[in-house]
Every structure is written in C-alpha cells, then in structure tokens.
C-alpha cells in the first residue's frame, strides 16, 4: 500500500510540473522509495537599463525566463535603497513583455530588479546602475543691446543666453531668416553673440535655435529657444523724395512775394517707412543742389501733413532759387536729393514815377 501511495504522488507531481531542470527526491514511510521530476524557475537574463539624457525615461529590456508567466519591475534608488514599482507593474498586475519604459523618473542613480513569476515561484535579476539626468538647458534669443531696429546696415546682432554651459554650439545650430543670410557665433558661453550678415534686400531678420542643438555636460540637449524680440527689420533701400511743392499766399506761378512759403513732399519708402523729409535751397535756376552748396530750410517728421515745413517771410533775398527735398527712412537711410523745384523770390514792389501831363510833372 505504501509503495502505491508513493507512486501516485510521483505521478501527480509529474502531471503538475512536466519536464524540468532539477530533480526532487520524495520519501515516505514504507518499504520502498520513489522519485518525481519537478521544475525550477530561472531568473530573467541580461537586464539592461538605459536613460537618454533630458528625457526622464528609463528604457528596460531583459531576456525571457523559460517558465515565467509574467514579470514585475522594481526601481531601486542607490543613494538610500528606496524601492518603487516601475513600468506600472505589480505582483497583482505583472507584464508579459520583456521590455518596458519607466516614465517620469527623477534625477538620480538607480538599478532595476526584474522578477519573473510562475505561480508562487519567483526569480530575480538586476541591471547595472543607470544615471538619470532630466534637466535640459534652456536658451533665449533676443536683439543684442544697442542693435538698431529697423537697421540700415549689417551685421544685425542678436544675443543667445543659455541657462547653463553647453558644448558644441556653432553657427550651424542657428536658424535664420532669410535663409540666404549667414550667421557667425562668437563668445565663450553661456552667452553668445549671433551676427547676421549677407543680407541683400529689405526683410525681417529672425533668429532662433532649435531643440537639441547644443548639449550640457550630462548630455542633455537644449529646449527650443524663446525670447521677447528675436526679429529685426533690415531696410536695405533709401527712400525716394519727389520734387517738393511750394505754396505761398502771395504766389504767381513760381514767383513768391514777401510771404511765408510752405513746402510739402510725397516721399516713399519700400520697407521701414519714411521718417522725415528735410528741405534745402540753392541759389540760381540751374546746376546741382547738394550739401556742398545748399542752405537748410527745415525738416518734418509728420507724414500726415506730407512732411510740411513752413518758412517764414521772407523766404530768401530776392532772386532765383532751386528747392530740393531729402527723405530719411526709419532705418536711417537717407535718400538722394529730389528733383529741384524752381522758385523766384520778389519782395520788392515796383516804383512809379510821377506822370507828365502837358509837359508838366
């Protein structure tokens, strides 16, 4: 009877466990002995843990355990041994996969334990240490101090300020518009000057730095640049002034008398807009009228009145003059002298001699 009981026990164990890698010896009271085959649960193989800098995520992978029905992953903080369930796994809710991502992990050095489960059996394996470095350098880009906007000349300068020291930041990491422009980066960081040149036409110049262009000592890439003003208007063309218009109360064609004269002009500019118009006069009806021989009459910054300037009487001494206009745009570009407007000043009234009547005056 005892031998039969042992045989039945052995068959039951065989039916429950199947083939395995270890042998167990079963004994019982009686006159005989029997053996039964039982299995073991091997731990997961080669647990790897990697943490790309700046992501806050640890990527885990391991080799499957032959008899495992699931796995539980545990994160261990090396500094104090604190353990935390990882990858959303628990004893009651294991994963059947052989890889997972542990999200939102704080800075620190960790190792991970992967535990294989099969019924009440467990077997664990540990990863090597993995360092988590979440912080990423931020960067602002703005107009450089003292940079004119709008600007009439290049280079146009911007300032990039990183929140911490970075490596390998070069001109190739800067995005500039227009795309035909070139950028030269100077400085030792974390503050850099970005000088934009190669501007061939009027345009808005915008500079930015894309994410992951430069990296800190921990290998984390920067976040995309922000700023309060990373655009400068570049005005490559000077404005154009038409021949000024002269109006006066006492006016007869191009003749003005002893009265105030108002000058106006419909100047135009291709980009930044006309900022002011200045007026000048030169003596004589012909010839050039330039800074070498003109007399300033005044300037106006009011486009609403066609840049009107009123010259009090007398406009000038009696004689013939040429009046020109010179427009300046908001970037500081001064245009060429306009076509001249001829103006003759006559403030002297005519004289009348006493008439002679019958030979008598």
Tab-separated table of C-alpha atoms in Angstrom:
chain	number	residue	atom	x	y	z
A	1	UNK	CA	0.000	0.000	0.000
A	2	UNK	CA	2.814	2.422	0.882
A	3	UNK	CA	4.565	1.818	-2.432
A	4	UNK	CA	1.288	2.529	-4.252
A	5	UNK	CA	0.809	5.799	-2.424
A	6	UNK	CA	4.330	6.927	-3.340
A	7	UNK	CA	3.751	6.028	-6.971
A	8	UNK	CA	0.521	8.037	-7.074
A	9	UNK	CA	2.241	11.062	-5.518
A	10	UNK	CA	5.004	10.853	-8.083
A	11	UNK	CA	2.540	10.769	-10.969
A	12	UNK	CA	0.655	13.759	-9.566
A	13	UNK	CA	3.853	15.807	-9.347
A	14	UNK	CA	4.818	14.812	-12.867
A	15	UNK	CA	1.432	15.882	-14.171
A	16	UNK	CA	1.688	19.284	-12.420
A	17	UNK	CA	5.222	20.248	-13.324
A	18	UNK	CA	6.153	18.468	-16.530
A	19	UNK	CA	9.832	18.219	-17.519
A	20	UNK	CA	12.277	20.468	-15.604
A	21	UNK	CA	15.871	21.225	-14.895
A	22	UNK	CA	16.085	19.950	-11.316
A	23	UNK	CA	15.235	16.693	-9.527
A	24	UNK	CA	13.460	16.420	-6.151
A	25	UNK	CA	13.605	13.278	-4.012
A	26	UNK	CA	10.330	12.218	-2.407
A	27	UNK	CA	10.300	9.861	0.560
A	28	UNK	CA	7.659	8.373	2.766
A	29	UNK	CA	7.187	5.688	5.338
A	30	UNK	CA	7.140	2.258	3.910
A	31	UNK	CA	9.291	-0.323	2.447
A	32	UNK	CA	10.119	1.396	-0.837
A	33	UNK	CA	11.264	4.700	-2.346
A	34	UNK	CA	10.130	6.704	-5.360
A	35	UNK	CA	11.353	9.725	-7.354
A	36	UNK	CA	9.463	12.589	-9.021
A	37	UNK	CA	10.564	15.225	-11.576
A	38	UNK	CA	9.886	18.898	-10.661
A	39	UNK	CA	10.867	22.132	-12.454
A	40	UNK	CA	12.688	25.303	-11.395
A	41	UNK	CA	12.090	28.965	-12.468
A	42	UNK	CA	15.150	30.627	-13.958
A	43	UNK	CA	15.676	34.384	-13.419
A	44	UNK	CA	15.408	36.786	-16.375
A	45	UNK	CA	18.623	37.097	-18.300
A	46	UNK	CA	20.689	40.218	-19.075
A	47	UNK	CA	18.611	43.057	-17.685
A	48	UNK	CA	19.607	46.344	-19.407
A	49	UNK	CA	18.607	49.854	-18.338
A	50	UNK	CA	19.358	52.984	-20.392
A	51	UNK	CA	18.290	56.580	-19.770
A	52	UNK	CA	18.660	59.080	-22.635
A	53	UNK	CA	19.617	62.459	-21.080
A	54	UNK	CA	16.880	65.001	-20.672
A	55	UNK	CA	14.008	62.564	-21.165
A	56	UNK	CA	13.118	61.373	-17.662
A	57	UNK	CA	12.539	57.887	-19.094
A	58	UNK	CA	14.476	54.680	-18.436
A	59	UNK	CA	14.275	52.036	-21.174
A	60	UNK	CA	14.424	48.474	-19.806
A	61	UNK	CA	14.829	45.130	-21.547
A	62	UNK	CA	15.606	41.582	-20.417
A	63	UNK	CA	15.817	38.032	-21.722
A	64	UNK	CA	12.745	35.922	-21.060
A	65	UNK	CA	12.652	33.288	-18.322
A	66	UNK	CA	11.563	29.931	-19.758
A	67	UNK	CA	8.754	29.213	-17.289
A	68	UNK	CA	7.699	32.751	-16.383
A	69	UNK	CA	4.085	33.811	-16.748
A	70	UNK	CA	4.857	37.470	-16.074
A	71	UNK	CA	7.369	39.955	-14.701
A	72	UNK	CA	7.419	42.639	-12.032
A	73	UNK	CA	9.885	45.520	-12.355
A	74	UNK	CA	11.229	47.430	-9.337
A	75	UNK	CA	13.328	50.609	-9.316
A	76	UNK	CA	15.924	50.976	-6.564
A	77	UNK	CA	17.468	54.365	-5.697
A	78	UNK	CA	21.108	53.662	-4.978
A	79	UNK	CA	21.611	56.523	-2.520
A	80	UNK	CA	19.189	55.202	0.108
A	81	UNK	CA	17.815	51.913	-1.214
A	82	UNK	CA	14.271	53.205	-1.699
A	83	UNK	CA	12.292	50.798	-3.892
A	84	UNK	CA	9.463	51.819	-6.216
A	85	UNK	CA	7.251	49.796	-8.528
A	86	UNK	CA	8.299	50.577	-12.093
A	87	UNK	CA	6.714	50.375	-15.540
A	88	UNK	CA	3.257	50.175	-13.959
A	89	UNK	CA	3.862	46.591	-12.815
A	90	UNK	CA	2.833	44.996	-9.515
A	91	UNK	CA	2.619	41.464	-8.156
A	92	UNK	CA	-1.080	41.538	-8.968
A	93	UNK	CA	-0.565	43.111	-12.393
A	94	UNK	CA	2.687	41.893	-13.951
A	95	UNK	CA	3.758	42.487	-17.532
A	96	UNK	CA	4.194	39.657	-20.007
A	97	UNK	CA	6.541	41.702	-22.201
A	98	UNK	CA	10.330	41.555	-21.977
A	99	UNK	CA	10.810	45.324	-22.180
A	100	UNK	CA	9.188	48.460	-20.783
A	101	UNK	CA	9.695	52.197	-20.288
A	102	UNK	CA	9.824	53.630	-16.774
A	103	UNK	CA	8.416	57.160	-17.124
A	104	UNK	CA	8.920	60.418	-15.183
A	105	UNK	CA	11.936	59.212	-13.252
A	106	UNK	CA	13.607	61.841	-11.054
A	107	UNK	CA	17.312	62.640	-11.281
A	108	UNK	CA	19.493	60.083	-9.545
A	109	UNK	CA	21.384	56.816	-9.931
A	110	UNK	CA	19.330	53.632	-9.889
A	111	UNK	CA	19.398	49.939	-10.589
A	112	UNK	CA	16.401	47.851	-11.593
A	113	UNK	CA	15.249	44.418	-10.431
A	114	UNK	CA	13.168	42.294	-12.791
A	115	UNK	CA	11.354	39.448	-11.053
A	116	UNK	CA	9.977	36.528	-13.047
A	117	UNK	CA	6.733	34.970	-11.737
A	118	UNK	CA	5.285	31.493	-12.128
A	119	UNK	CA	2.550	30.534	-9.676
A	120	UNK	CA	4.171	31.040	-6.257
A	121	UNK	CA	7.683	30.865	-7.638
A	122	UNK	CA	9.833	33.947	-8.189
A	123	UNK	CA	13.296	34.524	-9.610
A	124	UNK	CA	15.009	37.924	-9.926
A	125	UNK	CA	17.834	39.561	-11.838
A	126	UNK	CA	19.284	43.060	-11.521
A	127	UNK	CA	20.515	45.632	-14.020
A	128	UNK	CA	23.685	47.636	-13.837
A	129	UNK	CA	23.471	51.158	-12.424
A	130	UNK	CA	21.830	53.785	-14.612
A	131	UNK	CA	22.102	57.574	-14.115
A	132	UNK	CA	19.012	59.682	-14.863
A	133	UNK	CA	19.677	63.306	-15.902
A	134	UNK	CA	16.462	65.163	-16.648
A	135	UNK	CA	17.292	68.866	-16.675
A	136	UNK	CA	17.791	70.419	-20.106
A	137	UNK	CA	19.443	73.755	-20.847
A	138	UNK	CA	17.038	76.480	-21.962
A	139	UNK	CA	18.050	79.368	-24.231
A	140	UNK	CA	16.689	82.808	-25.055
A	141	UNK	CA	17.402	84.746	-28.253
A	142	UNK	CA	16.790	88.495	-28.465
A	143	UNK	CA	18.106	91.575	-30.220
A	144	UNK	CA	21.556	92.489	-28.951
A	145	UNK	CA	21.795	95.527	-26.707
A	146	UNK	CA	22.193	98.632	-28.842
A	147	UNK	CA	21.023	96.919	-32.034
A	148	UNK	CA	19.035	99.351	-34.172
A	149	UNK	CA	15.586	98.217	-35.266
A	150	UNK	CA	14.948	98.888	-38.068
A	151	UNK	CA	18.561	98.561	-39.165
A	152	UNK	CA	20.204	100.106	-42.203
A	153	UNK	CA	23.445	98.121	-42.053
A	154	UNK	CA	24.710	94.634	-41.254
A	155	UNK	CA	25.693	92.594	-39.415
A	156	UNK	CA	22.481	92.508	-37.419
A	157	UNK	CA	23.323	91.274	-33.926
A	158	UNK	CA	21.369	89.021	-31.582
A	159	UNK	CA	22.237	87.616	-28.150
A	160	UNK	CA	21.715	83.956	-27.181
A	161	UNK	CA	21.782	83.156	-23.453
A	162	UNK	CA	21.799	79.519	-22.289
A	163	UNK	CA	20.723	78.608	-18.764
A	164	UNK	CA	23.938	76.628	-18.269
A	165	UNK	CA	27.188	75.890	-20.035
A	166	UNK	CA	26.764	73.913	-23.265
A	167	UNK	CA	29.118	72.216	-25.675
A	168	UNK	CA	29.396	72.176	-29.468
A	169	UNK	CA	27.245	75.269	-30.107
A	170	UNK	CA	28.149	76.597	-33.575
A	171	UNK	CA	26.732	78.720	-36.373
A	172	UNK	CA	25.206	75.580	-37.887
A	173	UNK	CA	22.878	75.357	-34.868
A	174	UNK	CA	21.257	78.731	-35.608
A	175	UNK	CA	18.159	79.025	-37.788
A	176	UNK	CA	17.988	82.377	-39.580
A	177	UNK	CA	15.502	84.023	-41.912
A	178	UNK	CA	16.039	84.946	-44.691
A	179	UNK	CA	17.695	81.607	-45.395
A	180	UNK	CA	20.327	83.208	-47.647
A	181	UNK	CA	21.809	85.108	-44.691
A	182	UNK	CA	24.857	83.861	-42.802
A	183	UNK	CA	25.454	83.724	-39.049
A	184	UNK	CA	28.699	83.991	-37.094
A	185	UNK	CA	28.615	82.806	-33.465
A	186	UNK	CA	31.080	84.342	-31.014
A	187	UNK	CA	31.518	84.127	-27.244
A	188	UNK	CA	32.523	81.516	-24.685
A	189	UNK	CA	29.072	80.845	-23.245
A	190	UNK	CA	26.681	80.588	-21.750
A	191	UNK	CA	26.116	83.938	-23.550
A	192	UNK	CA	26.831	84.179	-27.274
A	193	UNK	CA	26.592	86.873	-29.951
A	194	UNK	CA	24.907	85.907	-33.218
A	195	UNK	CA	25.947	88.239	-36.061
A	196	UNK	CA	23.770	88.001	-39.176
A	197	UNK	CA	25.168	89.267	-42.479
A	198	UNK	CA	24.799	88.526	-46.182
A	199	UNK	CA	21.533	90.474	-46.324
A	200	UNK	CA	20.829	91.531	-49.886
A	201	UNK	CA	17.334	93.029	-49.664
A	202	UNK	CA	14.946	94.579	-47.206
A	203	UNK	CA	13.413	91.940	-44.954
A	204	UNK	CA	12.624	90.893	-41.396
A	205	UNK	CA	15.644	89.120	-39.909
A	206	UNK	CA	14.637	86.403	-37.446
A	207	UNK	CA	16.956	84.128	-35.458
A	208	UNK	CA	16.118	81.012	-33.398
A	209	UNK	CA	17.798	77.881	-32.034
A	210	UNK	CA	16.095	74.507	-32.444
A	211	UNK	CA	15.836	71.945	-29.657
A	212	UNK	CA	18.796	69.605	-29.160
A	213	UNK	CA	21.250	71.898	-30.929
A	214	UNK	CA	23.692	72.105	-28.008
A	215	UNK	CA	24.252	69.818	-25.029
A	216	UNK	CA	25.153	70.202	-21.367
A	217	UNK	CA	27.812	68.215	-19.527
A	218	UNK	CA	25.283	65.465	-18.801
A	219	UNK	CA	24.458	65.060	-22.482
A	220	UNK	CA	21.006	66.675	-22.343
A	221	UNK	CA	20.038	68.757	-25.380
A	222	UNK	CA	18.631	72.262	-25.111
A	223	UNK	CA	14.968	73.126	-25.365
A	224	UNK	CA	13.835	75.252	-28.324
A	225	UNK	CA	14.752	78.912	-27.917
A	226	UNK	CA	12.355	81.532	-26.623
A	227	UNK	CA	12.663	85.321	-26.450
A	228	UNK	CA	10.788	88.587	-26.285
A	229	UNK	CA	12.159	90.075	-29.532
A	230	UNK	CA	14.197	87.899	-31.886
A	231	UNK	CA	13.344	89.887	-35.034
A	232	UNK	CA	14.963	92.988	-36.565
A	233	UNK	CA	13.707	94.845	-39.638
A	234	UNK	CA	16.558	95.282	-42.115
A	235	UNK	CA	15.999	98.128	-44.590
A	236	UNK	CA	18.433	97.985	-47.474
A	237	UNK	CA	16.934	100.767	-49.617
A	238	UNK	CA	16.841	104.522	-49.065
A	239	UNK	CA	13.545	106.370	-49.531
A	240	UNK	CA	12.701	108.461	-52.562
A	241	UNK	CA	11.547	112.089	-52.435
A	242	UNK	CA	9.708	113.779	-55.249
A	243	UNK	CA	10.245	117.391	-56.237
A	244	UNK	CA	8.870	119.461	-53.349
A	245	UNK	CA	5.737	121.528	-53.732
A	246	UNK	CA	5.954	125.174	-52.635
A	247	UNK	CA	2.815	127.096	-51.752
A	248	UNK	CA	2.501	130.673	-50.564
A	249	UNK	CA	-0.246	133.242	-50.102
A	250	UNK	CA	1.489	135.637	-52.418
A	251	UNK	CA	2.310	133.293	-55.278
A	252	UNK	CA	2.254	133.805	-59.011
A	253	UNK	CA	3.431	130.616	-60.672
A	254	UNK	CA	6.963	130.124	-59.424
A	255	UNK	CA	7.120	133.663	-58.055
A	256	UNK	CA	6.603	134.315	-54.358
A	257	UNK	CA	6.447	137.663	-52.674
A	258	UNK	CA	7.129	138.802	-49.143
A	259	UNK	CA	5.120	135.989	-47.522
A	260	UNK	CA	5.581	132.640	-45.765
A	261	UNK	CA	6.199	129.634	-48.019
A	262	UNK	CA	5.059	126.079	-47.138
A	263	UNK	CA	6.974	123.128	-48.614
A	264	UNK	CA	5.499	119.606	-48.849
A	265	UNK	CA	6.642	116.310	-50.365
A	266	UNK	CA	5.127	112.871	-51.121
A	267	UNK	CA	8.207	110.810	-50.251
A	268	UNK	CA	8.000	106.989	-50.274
A	269	UNK	CA	9.992	104.068	-48.859
A	270	UNK	CA	9.956	100.354	-49.707
A	271	UNK	CA	10.130	98.848	-46.211
A	272	UNK	CA	10.521	100.672	-42.921
A	273	UNK	CA	8.695	103.846	-43.939
A	274	UNK	CA	9.688	107.480	-44.338
A	275	UNK	CA	10.708	109.001	-41.028
A	276	UNK	CA	11.323	112.589	-42.095
A	277	UNK	CA	11.840	114.935	-45.034
A	278	UNK	CA	14.308	117.810	-44.991
A	279	UNK	CA	14.282	120.769	-47.417
A	280	UNK	CA	17.191	122.795	-48.800
A	281	UNK	CA	17.597	125.723	-51.200
A	282	UNK	CA	20.388	126.624	-53.562
A	283	UNK	CA	20.918	129.924	-55.335
A	284	UNK	CA	20.319	130.062	-59.081
A	285	UNK	CA	17.965	128.488	-61.523
A	286	UNK	CA	20.295	125.754	-62.772
A	287	UNK	CA	23.033	123.459	-61.525
A	288	UNK	CA	23.238	120.818	-58.810
A	289	UNK	CA	21.906	121.400	-55.307
A	290	UNK	CA	23.821	119.289	-52.779
A	291	UNK	CA	25.266	119.524	-49.295
A	292	UNK	CA	28.215	121.432	-50.712
A	293	UNK	CA	26.113	124.437	-51.707
A	294	UNK	CA	22.687	124.230	-50.092
A	295	UNK	CA	21.067	126.057	-47.197
A	296	UNK	CA	18.826	124.103	-44.829
A	297	UNK	CA	15.211	125.231	-44.669
A	298	UNK	CA	13.943	122.748	-42.060
A	299	UNK	CA	12.589	119.218	-41.772
A	300	UNK	CA	9.367	117.488	-40.798
A	301	UNK	CA	8.540	114.043	-39.389
A	302	UNK	CA	4.788	114.286	-39.942
A	303	UNK	CA	3.616	112.126	-42.817
A	304	UNK	CA	0.045	113.235	-42.069
A	305	UNK	CA	0.800	116.691	-43.488
A	306	UNK	CA	3.052	115.464	-46.301
A	307	UNK	CA	6.054	116.435	-44.196
A	308	UNK	CA	5.133	120.108	-44.340
A	309	UNK	CA	7.683	122.790	-43.444
A	310	UNK	CA	6.746	126.466	-43.433
A	311	UNK	CA	9.479	129.020	-43.989
A	312	UNK	CA	8.582	132.442	-42.568
A	313	UNK	CA	8.746	135.529	-44.706
A	314	UNK	CA	10.872	136.485	-46.323
A	315	UNK	CA	11.702	133.111	-47.838
A	316	UNK	CA	15.034	134.479	-49.055
A	317	UNK	CA	16.515	137.559	-50.593
A	318	UNK	CA	15.120	138.461	-53.951
A	319	UNK	CA	16.427	136.128	-56.604
A	320	UNK	CA	16.033	132.751	-58.280
A	321	UNK	CA	16.422	129.514	-56.266
A	322	UNK	CA	16.217	125.748	-56.512
A	323	UNK	CA	14.489	123.858	-53.671
A	324	UNK	CA	15.141	120.122	-53.106
A	325	UNK	CA	13.859	117.505	-50.646
A	326	UNK	CA	15.832	114.679	-48.964
A	327	UNK	CA	13.876	111.847	-47.283
A	328	UNK	CA	15.209	109.627	-44.475
A	329	UNK	CA	13.564	106.306	-43.579
A	330	UNK	CA	13.049	104.742	-40.165
A	331	UNK	CA	16.244	102.705	-40.527
A	332	UNK	CA	18.303	105.860	-41.043
A	333	UNK	CA	18.815	105.528	-44.786
A	334	UNK	CA	18.970	108.991	-46.351
A	335	UNK	CA	17.823	109.234	-49.952
A	336	UNK	CA	19.296	111.291	-52.734
A	337	UNK	CA	18.262	114.882	-53.365
A	338	UNK	CA	14.987	115.159	-55.200
A	339	UNK	CA	14.438	116.909	-58.464
A	340	UNK	CA	14.642	120.636	-57.813
A	341	UNK	CA	11.670	122.957	-57.782
A	342	UNK	CA	12.446	126.412	-59.167
A	343	UNK	CA	11.362	129.349	-57.093
A	344	UNK	CA	11.794	133.066	-57.711
A	345	UNK	CA	11.528	135.454	-54.776
A	346	UNK	CA	10.420	139.012	-55.468
A	347	UNK	CA	9.722	141.093	-52.406
A	348	UNK	CA	10.443	144.489	-53.946
A	349	UNK	CA	7.385	146.433	-55.022
A	350	UNK	CA	7.519	148.304	-58.333
A	351	UNK	CA	8.165	152.067	-58.385
A	352	UNK	CA	6.002	154.540	-60.251
A	353	UNK	CA	7.330	157.885	-61.383
A	354	UNK	CA	5.103	160.967	-61.379
A	355	UNK	CA	3.252	161.165	-64.650
A	356	UNK	CA	3.859	164.074	-67.040
A	357	UNK	CA	0.820	165.938	-68.271
A	358	UNK	CA	1.181	168.582	-70.953
A	359	UNK	CA	4.852	168.679	-70.244
A	360	UNK	CA	4.320	169.169	-66.565
A	361	UNK	CA	5.057	166.561	-63.875
